[in-house]
Amino acid sequence: MLGYYCINCIMAMPHFTCYPMILSESDVTVALLKNMAEKVDLQANNNGQQQWGQQFPPPFTGRPPGSQHPEPVSHDFDNDLARQQTTAPFMQHFFPRIVPSLPFPDFTDYQRFNGFQRNAFFPTPFGPQFVNPAWNSFQISPAMHNPMMGMDNFNTPQHAEYNIKQSLDEKFESGSEMKAVKDEPMENLDSKKQNEAKTDHQRYSSLSTDKQFEQSRTALPSFTPTFYSVPVAPLDIATNNTFKPELSPPPGSLHDCQVCLSTHANGLHFGARTCAACAAFFRRTISDDKSYVCKRNQRCTNASRDGTGYRKICRACRMKRCVDIGMLPENVQHKRARRESTGSTPPPPKIGFDNFFPGCFYPPFQQNSSAVPSQPSTAESGRPSVTENNSST
DNA sequence: TTAGCCTTGAGA
DNA sequence: TCTCAAGGCTAA
């Protein structure tokens, strides 16, 4: 099994996008990943042969040292630092779960070492979302990277062209990251452009499957890529926040809750525009002094990416997102007396955020002594001055 | 046990 | 009256 290595990328395993996945059972996949991780770990511990960087070993490419990748270098990644910075977390999304102690390398070095520029990971319409870290809007040609295309109509793309640049409205109102956007109709193009616009399937469907595969391997540079939208991980490297304001849904959209992105916000809650459910979640988390641990290393990116649950945000990341978008723990009030009671029970002290996540990804409160009432005044009024304390809203 | 919805209550 | 926060309730 491990004799299969992708000829187009570094994957030391067969996978959907570049090679047919021969065995698709999840345990087999896990075993492959573990095997790959062991090899990477082995090289990480072999300092004498570490060939680049101090942080990460050379990836296990499956090719002998010094061998050239069959594909020529065709893209200059060196001038696209910003793109690397915005996309590198994708790899962290995947790798830390395998080699948690190793940060992912600079992708330029990564590619330079390997001497190739092709994608490393691709998303598939049906598999794990492996993403090329170097491309914001990566390209994939099904015929190129999925030789199963054309076989028994398996994965034959009926949706030929995807438009990467979905607007936020489309993204958040479609509810699907893979929503297809039709390109200009073919009949509106001249013959040359028509040919260029042909999908891989249209070009090679008349060939035998072997020919298709061979063609797809040898004619890579001239392919018109098929675009898939990137499930962009909203992660800000500088702050390690998993939320970017520009990725929040526009106000008034159907899914403008800035936390879950899947529900209509019904107002400002604790300083941010959220739905009632997320507000209740935030309030319960603070008031009950709960803490959560993300099993994905705080890389849950979105609450409603797909229907598989893979990207469904966990409680830890949901809470982190609440804080990231500006929900204020200090706006969570003390527990009130139960409605049946007379209210004679004095309220417990207000819970501060430092008790919740001490020192974690949240700056110390800029408490305005004149705006934040002391506990006696809070107890007196039964409710602290939220509006004063939250002057930005 | 938790999430989400509903009701209640306080303040502007 | 409106907004927003807390508590109650209930289905999952």
PDB file of C-alpha atoms (C1' of nucleotides) in Angstrom, chain A residues 270 283 333 335-336 338-339, chain C residues 3-9:
ATOM      1  CA  PHE A 270     -23.078  40.857  25.120  1.00  0.00           C
ATOM      2  CA  ARG A 283     -24.091  33.381  28.859  1.00  0.00           C
ATOM      3  CA  GLN A 333     -24.510  39.508  34.787  1.00  0.00           C
ATOM      4  CA  LYS A 335     -27.112  34.959  38.550  1.00  0.00           C
ATOM      5  CA  ARG A 336     -30.403  36.319  39.541  1.00  0.00           C
ATOM      6  CA  ARG A 338     -35.136  32.487  40.909  1.00  0.00           C
ATOM      7  CA  ARG A 339     -38.404  33.973  39.893  1.00  0.00           C
TER       8      ARG A 339
ATOM      9  C1'  DT C   3     -33.727  45.958  23.665  1.00  0.00           C
ATOM     10  C1'  DC C   4     -31.283  42.708  26.033  1.00  0.00           C
ATOM     11  C1'  DA C   5     -30.130  39.620  29.843  1.00  0.00           C
ATOM     12  C1'  DA C   6     -31.575  35.797  33.021  1.00  0.00           C
ATOM     13  C1'  DG C   7     -34.247  31.936  34.147  1.00  0.00           C
ATOM     14  C1'  DG C   8     -37.434  28.204  32.811  1.00  0.00           C
ATOM     15  C1'  DC C   9     -38.631  24.565  29.961  1.00  0.00           C
TER      16       DC C   9
END
